[in-house]
mmCIF file of C-alpha atoms in Angstrom:
data_model
loop_
_atom_site.group_PDB
_atom_site.id
_atom_site.type_symbol
_atom_site.label_atom_id
_atom_site.label_comp_id
_atom_site.label_asym_id
_atom_site.label_seq_id
_atom_site.Cartn_x
_atom_site.Cartn_y
_atom_site.Cartn_z
ATOM 1 C CA MET G 70 -0.007 -0.002 0.033
ATOM 2 C CA THR G 71 1.312 3.464 -0.820
ATOM 3 C CA SER G 72 1.820 6.010 1.934
ATOM 4 C CA THR G 73 -1.027 8.028 0.507
ATOM 5 C CA GLY G 74 -3.283 5.005 0.515
ATOM 6 C CA ALA G 75 -2.296 4.162 4.098
ATOM 7 C CA ASP G 76 -2.917 7.775 5.214
ATOM 8 C CA THR G 77 -6.324 7.797 3.539
ATOM 9 C CA GLU G 78 -7.247 4.501 5.220
ATOM 10 C CA GLY G 79 -6.009 5.872 8.517
ATOM 11 C CA HIS G 80 -8.162 8.918 8.180
ATOM 12 C CA GLU G 81 -11.170 6.776 7.370
ATOM 13 C CA ALA G 82 -10.576 4.682 10.513
ATOM 14 C CA VAL G 83 -10.176 7.806 12.705
ATOM 15 C CA ALA G 84 -13.480 9.158 11.338
ATOM 16 C CA LEU G 85 -15.092 5.775 11.865
ATOM 17 C CA LEU G 86 -13.890 5.641 15.482
ATOM 18 C CA GLU G 87 -15.216 9.201 16.035
ATOM 19 C CA ARG G 88 -18.628 8.145 14.664
ATOM 20 C CA THR G 89 -18.560 5.100 16.926
ATOM 21 C CA ARG G 90 -17.836 7.247 20.002
ATOM 22 C CA THR G 91 -20.763 9.503 19.099
ATOM 23 C CA ALA G 92 -23.105 6.481 18.772
ATOM 24 C CA VAL G 93 -21.797 4.468 21.779
ATOM 25 C CA HIS G 94 -20.620 6.864 24.472
ATOM 26 C CA PRO G 95 -24.065 8.218 25.584
ATOM 27 C CA GLU G 96 -25.196 4.605 26.378
ATOM 28 C CA LEU G 97 -21.743 3.790 27.835
ATOM 29 C CA ARG G 98 -21.774 6.795 30.123
ATOM 30 C CA SER G 99 -25.351 6.322 31.337
ATOM 31 C CA THR G 100 -24.508 2.671 32.074
ATOM 32 C CA VAL G 101 -21.408 3.602 34.047
ATOM 33 C CA GLU G 102 -23.335 6.297 35.874
ATOM 34 C CA SER G 103 -25.737 3.612 37.157
ATOM 35 C CA LEU G 104 -23.051 2.306 39.489
ATOM 36 C CA PRO G 105 -23.543 3.146 43.120
ATOM 37 C CA GLY G 106 -21.495 5.643 45.101
ATOM 38 C CA SER G 107 -17.736 5.279 45.237
ATOM 39 C CA MET G 108 -17.609 2.737 42.399
ATOM 40 C CA ARG G 109 -19.223 5.284 40.124
ATOM 41 C CA ARG G 110 -16.573 7.825 41.066
ATOM 42 C CA VAL G 111 -13.723 5.472 40.376
ATOM 43 C CA ALA G 112 -15.216 4.393 37.067
ATOM 44 C CA MET G 113 -15.982 7.941 35.971
ATOM 45 C CA TYR G 114 -12.405 8.890 36.665
ATOM 46 C CA HIS G 115 -11.009 5.837 34.850
ATOM 47 C CA PHE G 116 -13.097 6.602 31.759
ATOM 48 C CA GLY G 117 -11.794 10.186 31.737
ATOM 49 C CA TRP G 118 -15.142 11.904 32.419
ATOM 50 C CA GLU G 119 -14.296 13.156 35.950
ATOM 51 C CA GLN G 120 -11.254 14.343 37.923
ATOM 52 C CA ALA G 121 -10.336 12.511 41.126
ATOM 53 C CA ASP G 122 -12.392 15.016 43.147
ATOM 54 C CA GLY G 123 -15.485 14.380 41.031
ATOM 55 C CA SER G 124 -15.326 17.545 38.990
ATOM 56 C CA PRO G 125 -15.894 17.284 35.232
ATOM 57 C CA ALA G 126 -12.994 16.277 32.994
ATOM 58 C CA SER G 127 -12.591 16.488 29.231
ATOM 59 C CA GLY G 128 -10.781 13.204 28.665
ATOM 60 C CA ARG G 129 -11.935 10.559 26.193
ATOM 61 C CA ALA G 130 -12.975 7.144 27.228
ATOM 62 C CA GLY G 131 -10.483 5.371 24.959
ATOM 63 C CA LYS G 132 -10.308 4.879 21.237
ATOM 64 C CA SER G 133 -13.474 2.663 21.017
ATOM 65 C CA ILE G 134 -11.857 0.134 18.690
ATOM 66 C CA ARG G 135 -13.769 -2.827 20.042
ATOM 67 C CA PRO G 136 -17.264 -1.296 19.842
ATOM 68 C CA ALA G 137 -16.368 -0.041 16.352
ATOM 69 C CA LEU G 138 -15.580 -3.676 15.367
ATOM 70 C CA VAL G 139 -19.008 -4.790 16.694
ATOM 71 C CA LEU G 140 -20.879 -2.163 14.659
ATOM 72 C CA ALA G 141 -18.754 -2.572 11.579
ATOM 73 C CA ALA G 142 -19.196 -6.411 11.579
ATOM 74 C CA CYS G 143 -22.931 -5.964 11.965
ATOM 75 C CA ARG G 144 -23.052 -3.519 8.988
ATOM 76 C CA ALA G 145 -20.792 -5.745 6.851
ATOM 77 C CA LEU G 146 -23.403 -8.539 7.091
ATOM 78 C CA GLY G 147 -26.314 -6.254 6.342
ATOM 79 C CA GLY G 148 -27.516 -5.771 9.889
ATOM 80 C CA ASP G 149 -28.850 -2.651 11.606
ATOM 81 C CA GLN G 150 -26.049 -1.359 13.840
ATOM 82 C CA LEU G 151 -28.518 0.371 16.175
ATOM 83 C CA LEU G 152 -29.671 -3.097 17.260
ATOM 84 C CA ALA G 153 -26.053 -3.990 18.155
ATOM 85 C CA LEU G 154 -25.450 -0.883 20.228
ATOM 86 C CA ARG G 155 -25.741 -2.548 23.587
ATOM 87 C CA ALA G 156 -23.371 -5.286 22.442
ATOM 88 C CA ALA G 157 -20.861 -2.575 21.423
ATOM 89 C CA VAL G 158 -21.141 -0.944 24.873
ATOM 90 C CA ALA G 159 -20.739 -4.353 26.526
ATOM 91 C CA VAL G 160 -17.425 -5.118 24.836
ATOM 92 C CA GLU G 161 -16.096 -1.702 25.748
ATOM 93 C CA LEU G 162 -17.074 -2.306 29.367
ATOM 94 C CA VAL G 163 -15.247 -5.647 29.301
ATOM 95 C CA HIS G 164 -12.186 -4.007 27.833
ATOM 96 C CA ASN G 165 -12.117 -1.438 30.599
ATOM 97 C CA PHE G 166 -12.643 -4.121 33.252
ATOM 98 C CA THR G 167 -9.388 -5.672 31.964
ATOM 99 C CA LEU G 168 -7.624 -2.284 32.031
ATOM 100 C CA LEU G 169 -8.558 -1.545 35.585
ATOM 101 C CA HIS G 170 -7.215 -4.926 36.691
ATOM 102 C CA ASP G 171 -4.180 -4.887 34.402
ATOM 103 C CA ASP G 172 -3.058 -1.549 35.796
ATOM 104 C CA VAL G 173 -3.092 -3.015 39.287
ATOM 105 C CA ILE G 174 -1.339 -6.217 38.279
ATOM 106 C CA ASP G 175 1.339 -4.427 36.245
ATOM 107 C CA GLU G 176 1.568 -1.549 38.827
ATOM 108 C CA ASP G 177 1.289 0.919 35.937
ATOM 109 C CA PRO G 178 1.323 4.502 37.242
ATOM 110 C CA THR G 179 -0.302 6.136 34.235
ATOM 111 C CA ARG G 180 -2.877 5.442 31.501
ATOM 112 C CA ARG G 181 -4.080 7.903 28.913
ATOM 113 C CA HIS G 182 -1.653 10.530 30.252
ATOM 114 C CA ARG G 183 -3.109 10.587 33.797
ATOM 115 C CA ALA G 184 -2.639 8.655 37.000
ATOM 116 C CA THR G 185 -4.196 5.195 36.986
ATOM 117 C CA ALA G 186 -7.277 4.570 39.092
ATOM 118 C CA TRP G 187 -5.523 2.323 41.626
ATOM 119 C CA THR G 188 -2.838 4.973 42.287
ATOM 120 C CA VAL G 189 -5.587 7.506 43.007
ATOM 121 C CA PHE G 190 -8.253 5.490 44.823
ATOM 122 C CA GLY G 191 -6.229 2.488 46.055
ATOM 123 C CA THR G 192 -5.959 -1.093 44.871
ATOM 124 C CA PRO G 193 -9.134 -2.442 46.497
ATOM 125 C CA ASP G 194 -11.457 0.179 44.984
ATOM 126 C CA ALA G 195 -9.857 -0.229 41.517
ATOM 127 C CA ILE G 196 -10.291 -4.030 41.601
ATOM 128 C CA ILE G 197 -13.892 -3.814 42.917
ATOM 129 C CA THR G 198 -14.834 -1.219 40.362
ATOM 130 C CA GLY G 199 -13.389 -3.396 37.609
ATOM 131 C CA ASP G 200 -15.579 -6.307 38.832
ATOM 132 C CA ALA G 201 -18.642 -4.036 38.744
ATOM 133 C CA VAL G 202 -17.859 -2.779 35.251
ATOM 134 C CA LEU G 203 -17.748 -6.427 34.068
ATOM 135 C CA ALA G 204 -21.104 -7.080 35.728
ATOM 136 C CA LEU G 205 -22.544 -4.073 33.868
ATOM 137 C CA ALA G 206 -21.458 -5.573 30.528
ATOM 138 C CA LEU G 207 -23.180 -8.896 31.256
ATOM 139 C CA ARG G 208 -26.299 -7.107 32.597
ATOM 140 C CA LEU G 209 -26.602 -5.095 29.361
ATOM 141 C CA LEU G 210 -26.724 -8.266 27.226
ATOM 142 C CA ALA G 211 -28.979 -10.067 29.683
ATOM 143 C CA GLU G 212 -31.505 -7.178 29.424
ATOM 144 C CA ASP G 213 -31.264 -6.875 25.620
ATOM 145 C CA PRO G 214 -34.430 -8.057 23.893
ATOM 146 C CA HIS G 215 -32.660 -8.962 20.676
ATOM 147 C CA PRO G 216 -32.881 -12.721 19.810
ATOM 148 C CA ALA G 217 -29.104 -12.940 19.635
ATOM 149 C CA ALA G 218 -28.521 -11.505 23.094
ATOM 150 C CA GLY G 219 -28.330 -14.919 24.801
ATOM 151 C CA ALA G 220 -25.766 -16.316 22.439
ATOM 152 C CA ALA G 221 -23.809 -13.076 22.608
ATOM 153 C CA SER G 222 -23.843 -13.174 26.428
ATOM 154 C CA ALA G 223 -22.542 -16.737 26.493
ATOM 155 C CA ARG G 224 -19.758 -15.887 23.944
ATOM 156 C CA LEU G 225 -18.726 -12.811 25.833
ATOM 157 C CA ALA G 226 -18.565 -14.762 29.112
ATOM 158 C CA ALA G 227 -16.412 -17.394 27.498
ATOM 159 C CA CYS G 228 -14.200 -14.646 26.161
ATOM 160 C CA VAL G 229 -13.777 -13.169 29.629
ATOM 161 C CA ILE G 230 -12.621 -16.577 30.955
ATOM 162 C CA GLU G 231 -10.132 -16.784 28.081
ATOM 163 C CA LEU G 232 -8.960 -13.278 28.812
ATOM 164 C CA CYS G 233 -8.328 -14.195 32.423
ATOM 165 C CA ALA G 234 -6.366 -17.323 31.318
ATOM 166 C CA GLY G 235 -4.224 -15.172 29.103
ATOM 167 C CA GLN G 236 -3.528 -12.677 31.920
ATOM 168 C CA GLN G 237 -2.718 -15.522 34.300
ATOM 169 C CA ALA G 238 -0.250 -16.955 31.780
ATOM 170 C CA ASP G 239 1.286 -13.533 31.286
ATOM 171 C CA CYS G 240 1.831 -13.153 35.066
ATOM 172 C CA ALA G 241 3.280 -16.685 35.330
ATOM 173 C CA PHE G 242 5.816 -15.905 32.636
ATOM 174 C CA GLU G 243 7.290 -13.224 34.878
ATOM 175 C CA GLY G 244 8.378 -15.871 37.377
ATOM 176 C CA ARG G 245 10.112 -17.981 34.783
ATOM 177 C CA GLY G 246 13.682 -17.609 33.572
ATOM 178 C CA PRO G 247 14.506 -15.656 30.378
ATOM 179 C CA HIS G 248 14.866 -18.826 28.323
ATOM 180 C CA ASP G 249 11.973 -20.729 29.925
ATOM 181 C CA VAL G 250 9.081 -19.215 27.910
ATOM 182 C CA SER G 251 8.670 -20.539 24.362
ATOM 183 C CA LEU G 252 7.450 -18.433 21.456
ATOM 184 C CA ASP G 253 4.434 -20.767 20.965
ATOM 185 C CA GLU G 254 3.467 -20.195 24.604
ATOM 186 C CA CYS G 255 3.814 -16.423 24.190
ATOM 187 C CA LEU G 256 1.736 -16.429 21.030
ATOM 188 C CA ALA G 257 -1.021 -18.441 22.726
ATOM 189 C CA MET G 258 -1.013 -16.020 25.668
ATOM 190 C CA ALA G 259 -1.285 -12.992 23.444
ATOM 191 C CA THR G 260 -4.109 -14.554 21.411
ATOM 192 C CA ALA G 261 -6.031 -15.162 24.659
ATOM 193 C CA LYS G 262 -5.258 -11.857 26.259
ATOM 194 C CA THR G 263 -5.760 -9.576 23.236
ATOM 195 C CA GLY G 264 -7.131 -11.532 20.280
ATOM 196 C CA ALA G 265 -10.022 -13.102 22.110
ATOM 197 C CA LEU G 266 -11.874 -9.816 22.789
ATOM 198 C CA LEU G 267 -11.324 -8.475 19.286
ATOM 199 C CA GLY G 268 -12.621 -11.768 17.926
ATOM 200 C CA ALA G 269 -15.633 -11.679 20.243
ATOM 201 C CA SER G 270 -16.348 -8.077 19.191
ATOM 202 C CA CYS G 271 -16.560 -9.109 15.612
ATOM 203 C CA ALA G 272 -18.536 -12.223 16.428
ATOM 204 C CA LEU G 273 -21.100 -10.284 18.387
ATOM 205 C CA GLY G 274 -21.623 -7.927 15.465
ATOM 206 C CA GLY G 275 -22.253 -10.945 13.294
ATOM 207 C CA LEU G 276 -24.711 -12.421 15.734
ATOM 208 C CA PHE G 277 -26.692 -9.251 15.933
ATOM 209 C CA ALA G 278 -26.845 -9.195 12.127
ATOM 210 C CA GLY G 279 -28.365 -12.684 12.127
ATOM 211 C CA ALA G 280 -25.274 -14.403 10.710
ATOM 212 C CA GLY G 281 -24.928 -18.190 10.654
ATOM 213 C CA HIS G 282 -22.413 -20.223 12.580
ATOM 214 C CA GLU G 283 -19.750 -20.329 9.825
ATOM 215 C CA GLU G 284 -19.877 -16.545 9.295
ATOM 216 C CA VAL G 285 -19.658 -15.846 13.032
ATOM 217 C CA ALA G 286 -16.755 -18.209 13.407
ATOM 218 C CA ALA G 287 -14.888 -16.572 10.517
ATOM 219 C CA LEU G 288 -15.495 -13.111 12.004
ATOM 220 C CA ASP G 289 -14.163 -14.315 15.344
ATOM 221 C CA ALA G 290 -11.066 -15.717 13.566
ATOM 222 C CA PHE G 291 -10.591 -12.424 11.681
ATOM 223 C CA GLY G 292 -10.681 -10.531 14.967
ATOM 224 C CA ARG G 293 -8.265 -12.928 16.662
ATOM 225 C CA GLU G 294 -5.707 -12.621 13.904
ATOM 226 C CA ALA G 295 -6.053 -8.857 13.815
ATOM 227 C CA GLY G 296 -5.848 -8.849 17.603
ATOM 228 C CA LEU G 297 -2.538 -10.730 17.535
ATOM 229 C CA ALA G 298 -1.241 -8.216 14.988
ATOM 230 C CA PHE G 299 -2.465 -5.509 17.362
ATOM 231 C CA GLN G 300 -0.592 -7.063 20.298
ATOM 232 C CA LEU G 301 2.604 -7.426 18.279
ATOM 233 C CA ILE G 302 2.520 -3.741 17.491
ATOM 234 C CA ASP G 303 1.575 -2.955 21.120
ATOM 235 C CA ASP G 304 4.613 -4.902 22.265
ATOM 236 C CA LEU G 305 6.864 -2.887 19.935
ATOM 237 C CA ILE G 306 5.338 0.310 21.316
ATOM 238 C CA GLY G 307 6.007 -1.012 24.850
ATOM 239 C CA ILE G 308 9.730 -1.024 24.030
ATOM 240 C CA TRP G 309 10.182 1.825 21.521
ATOM 241 C CA GLY G 310 7.087 3.964 21.938
ATOM 242 C CA ASP G 311 7.355 7.698 22.484
ATOM 243 C CA PRO G 312 6.319 8.529 26.073
ATOM 244 C CA ASP G 313 4.762 11.757 24.927
ATOM 245 C CA ARG G 314 2.419 9.766 22.732
ATOM 246 C CA THR G 315 1.907 6.629 24.814
ATOM 247 C CA GLY G 316 1.579 8.279 28.211
ATOM 248 C CA LYS G 317 3.893 5.622 29.682
ATOM 249 C CA PRO G 318 7.638 5.762 30.430
ATOM 250 C CA ALA G 319 10.042 4.653 27.661
ATOM 251 C CA GLY G 320 10.836 0.945 27.807
ATOM 252 C CA ALA G 321 8.209 0.296 30.508
ATOM 253 C CA ASP G 322 7.766 -3.381 29.451
ATOM 254 C CA LEU G 323 11.518 -3.942 29.640
ATOM 255 C CA ALA G 324 11.786 -2.337 33.035
ATOM 256 C CA ALA G 325 9.027 -4.758 34.232
ATOM 257 C CA HIS G 326 10.884 -7.680 32.665
ATOM 258 C CA LYS G 327 7.861 -8.415 30.514
ATOM 259 C CA LYS G 328 8.288 -11.466 28.293
ATOM 260 C CA SER G 329 6.545 -9.752 25.348
ATOM 261 C CA LEU G 330 6.570 -11.192 21.880
ATOM 262 C CA PRO G 331 9.615 -9.274 20.529
ATOM 263 C CA VAL G 332 11.529 -10.114 23.677
ATOM 264 C CA VAL G 333 10.780 -13.828 23.534
ATOM 265 C CA ALA G 334 11.590 -13.893 19.823
ATOM 266 C CA ALA G 335 14.893 -12.236 20.595
ATOM 267 C CA LEU G 336 15.707 -14.592 23.483
ATOM 268 C CA ALA G 337 14.947 -17.593 21.188
ATOM 269 C CA SER G 338 17.358 -16.337 18.484
ATOM 270 C CA GLY G 339 20.466 -18.064 19.879
ATOM 271 C CA THR G 340 22.502 -14.968 19.163
ATOM 272 C CA PRO G 341 25.034 -13.192 21.404
ATOM 273 C CA ALA G 342 22.535 -10.362 21.711
ATOM 274 C CA ALA G 343 20.029 -12.908 23.139
ATOM 275 C CA GLU G 344 22.448 -13.869 25.853
ATOM 276 C CA GLU G 345 23.101 -10.214 26.637
ATOM 277 C CA LEU G 346 19.322 -9.689 26.914
ATOM 278 C CA ALA G 347 18.898 -12.745 29.134
ATOM 279 C CA GLU G 348 21.480 -11.364 31.549
ATOM 280 C CA LEU G 349 19.818 -8.003 31.700
ATOM 281 C CA TYR G 350 16.542 -9.729 32.480
ATOM 282 C CA LEU G 351 18.021 -11.336 35.585
ATOM 283 C CA ARG G 352 18.406 -8.055 37.488
ATOM 284 C CA PRO G 353 16.636 -4.709 37.952
ATOM 285 C CA MET G 354 17.177 -2.236 35.057
ATOM 286 C CA ASP G 355 17.891 1.441 35.291
ATOM 287 C CA ALA G 356 17.500 3.770 32.285
ATOM 288 C CA THR G 357 20.893 2.693 30.863
ATOM 289 C CA ALA G 358 20.078 -0.988 31.127
ATOM 290 C CA ILE G 359 16.690 -0.401 29.485
ATOM 291 C CA ARG G 360 18.380 1.228 26.523
ATOM 292 C CA ARG G 361 20.862 -1.719 26.305
ATOM 293 C CA ALA G 362 17.986 -4.239 26.496
ATOM 294 C CA ALA G 363 16.074 -2.404 23.704
ATOM 295 C CA ASP G 364 19.176 -2.474 21.570
ATOM 296 C CA ALA G 365 19.686 -6.172 22.316
ATOM 297 C CA VAL G 366 16.156 -7.058 21.320
ATOM 298 C CA GLU G 367 16.689 -5.232 17.992
ATOM 299 C CA ARG G 368 20.110 -6.828 17.305
ATOM 300 C CA ALA G 369 18.691 -10.252 18.111
ATOM 301 C CA GLY G 370 15.982 -9.791 15.465
ATOM 302 C CA GLY G 371 12.999 -9.366 17.799
ATOM 303 C CA ARG G 372 11.865 -6.073 16.365
ATOM 304 C CA ASP G 373 11.971 -7.289 12.734
ATOM 305 C CA TRP G 374 10.286 -10.558 13.646
ATOM 306 C CA ALA G 375 7.413 -8.814 15.376
ATOM 307 C CA GLN G 376 6.931 -6.405 12.430
ATOM 308 C CA ASP G 377 6.911 -9.335 9.965
ATOM 309 C CA GLN G 378 4.559 -11.345 12.152
ATOM 310 C CA ALA G 379 2.142 -8.467 12.389
ATOM 311 C CA ALA G 380 1.939 -8.256 8.587
ATOM 312 C CA ASP G 381 1.513 -12.023 8.277
ATOM 313 C CA ARG G 382 -1.315 -12.035 10.875
ATOM 314 C CA MET G 383 -3.119 -9.260 9.054
ATOM 315 C CA SER G 384 -2.890 -11.327 5.857
ATOM 316 C CA ARG G 385 -4.457 -14.285 7.697
ATOM 317 C CA ALA G 386 -7.130 -11.962 9.137
ATOM 318 C CA ILE G 387 -8.176 -10.849 5.626
ATOM 319 C CA GLN G 388 -8.411 -14.476 4.471
ATOM 320 C CA GLN G 389 -10.735 -15.249 7.395
ATOM 321 C CA LEU G 390 -12.860 -12.144 6.680
ATOM 322 C CA SER G 391 -13.332 -13.160 3.067
ATOM 323 C CA THR G 392 -15.068 -16.323 4.356
ATOM 324 C CA ALA G 393 -17.613 -14.296 6.318
ATOM 325 C CA VAL G 394 -17.984 -11.451 3.802
ATOM 326 C CA PRO G 395 -17.083 -12.735 0.262
ATOM 327 C CA ASP G 396 -17.544 -9.239 -1.139
ATOM 328 C CA LEU G 397 -14.814 -7.447 0.808
ATOM 329 C CA ALA G 398 -16.101 -4.112 -0.426
ATOM 330 C CA ALA G 399 -18.885 -4.596 2.103
ATOM 331 C CA ALA G 400 -16.277 -5.101 4.790
ATOM 332 C CA GLY G 401 -14.384 -1.849 4.154
ATOM 333 C CA ASP G 402 -14.834 -0.500 7.640
ATOM 334 C CA LEU G 403 -13.568 -3.741 9.232
ATOM 335 C CA LEU G 404 -10.488 -3.677 7.002
ATOM 336 C CA ALA G 405 -9.856 -0.008 7.775
ATOM 337 C CA LEU G 406 -9.995 -0.669 11.494
ATOM 338 C CA ALA G 407 -7.697 -3.698 11.292
ATOM 339 C CA GLU G 408 -5.180 -1.710 9.260
ATOM 340 C CA PHE G 409 -5.424 1.185 11.685
ATOM 341 C CA VAL G 410 -4.616 -0.817 14.758
ATOM 342 C CA THR G 411 -1.616 -2.428 13.139
ATOM 343 C CA ARG G 412 -0.189 0.867 11.861
ATOM 344 C CA ARG G 413 -0.580 2.865 15.038
ATOM 345 C CA THR G 414 2.286 4.359 17.009
ATOM 346 C CA ARG G 415 0.704 4.533 20.444
#
């Protein structure tokens, strides 16, 4: 794709995400505001709608990629996106449930250029609010009168279990030696932790469009492959991202000894740089060590591998999408979103 073509597609995706926020956020906000007392305050802060003291804030509640996938998948199969609105809100709530918990687990101090909820309100309140946000998602689908709501609820619940398994595996990797995590294990973890929810988002859009089993399965596979490409790019950003754009310190994943995909690929390379990286991962890293580790990942081929894998996964995603939507012209919004998330820099 030419740079002009990529820029055009990127602009299309940005406009699509803006339209999604316009459609989804009123329902999202009213649902979050239904939480009682202190949980509402924590959630409103996390979503960027309030300051810590409860005064209004002008922050955005994320990019809305997952609800955009729900609505785009519904449209691609000829459905009415308004009927899938609650499903779109539900997946965004599930996503934010994971963020609230992940920030605690990873001890991340910032998200979206502001202090994370757990650092402001404490760990217990952040975890409890995350639990409540998840319950809101499931309640939305349970109360939805659409005939597909039951199947969608079951699929989303199964997705949450898979997400939790992926998160548990990610945490377990931290306690293992630098050479003790295989690339296959890391890919499986990333698929569960990131690909599962993007796949479920696409699948829910298909369900609310009245799609059959084969089409829904193909949409799920499309989302999973695109999700893995998303995670590969996210892992690259976690090492080389610009703090001014990401809102997180440079090399944060390296400082936390994360066994991300580029790191595990580098460690498996059998190169001198891999051994240097393994030694760095055995002790705490200051700013100098983080820079050395990033350089070692690159010299060991981890950066190039992740970029190549992201492109390969996108190719697989498009193959899956063509099964669900043979006329890819009807799936233009899905393709634009998938391209957008794998070309982002933050």
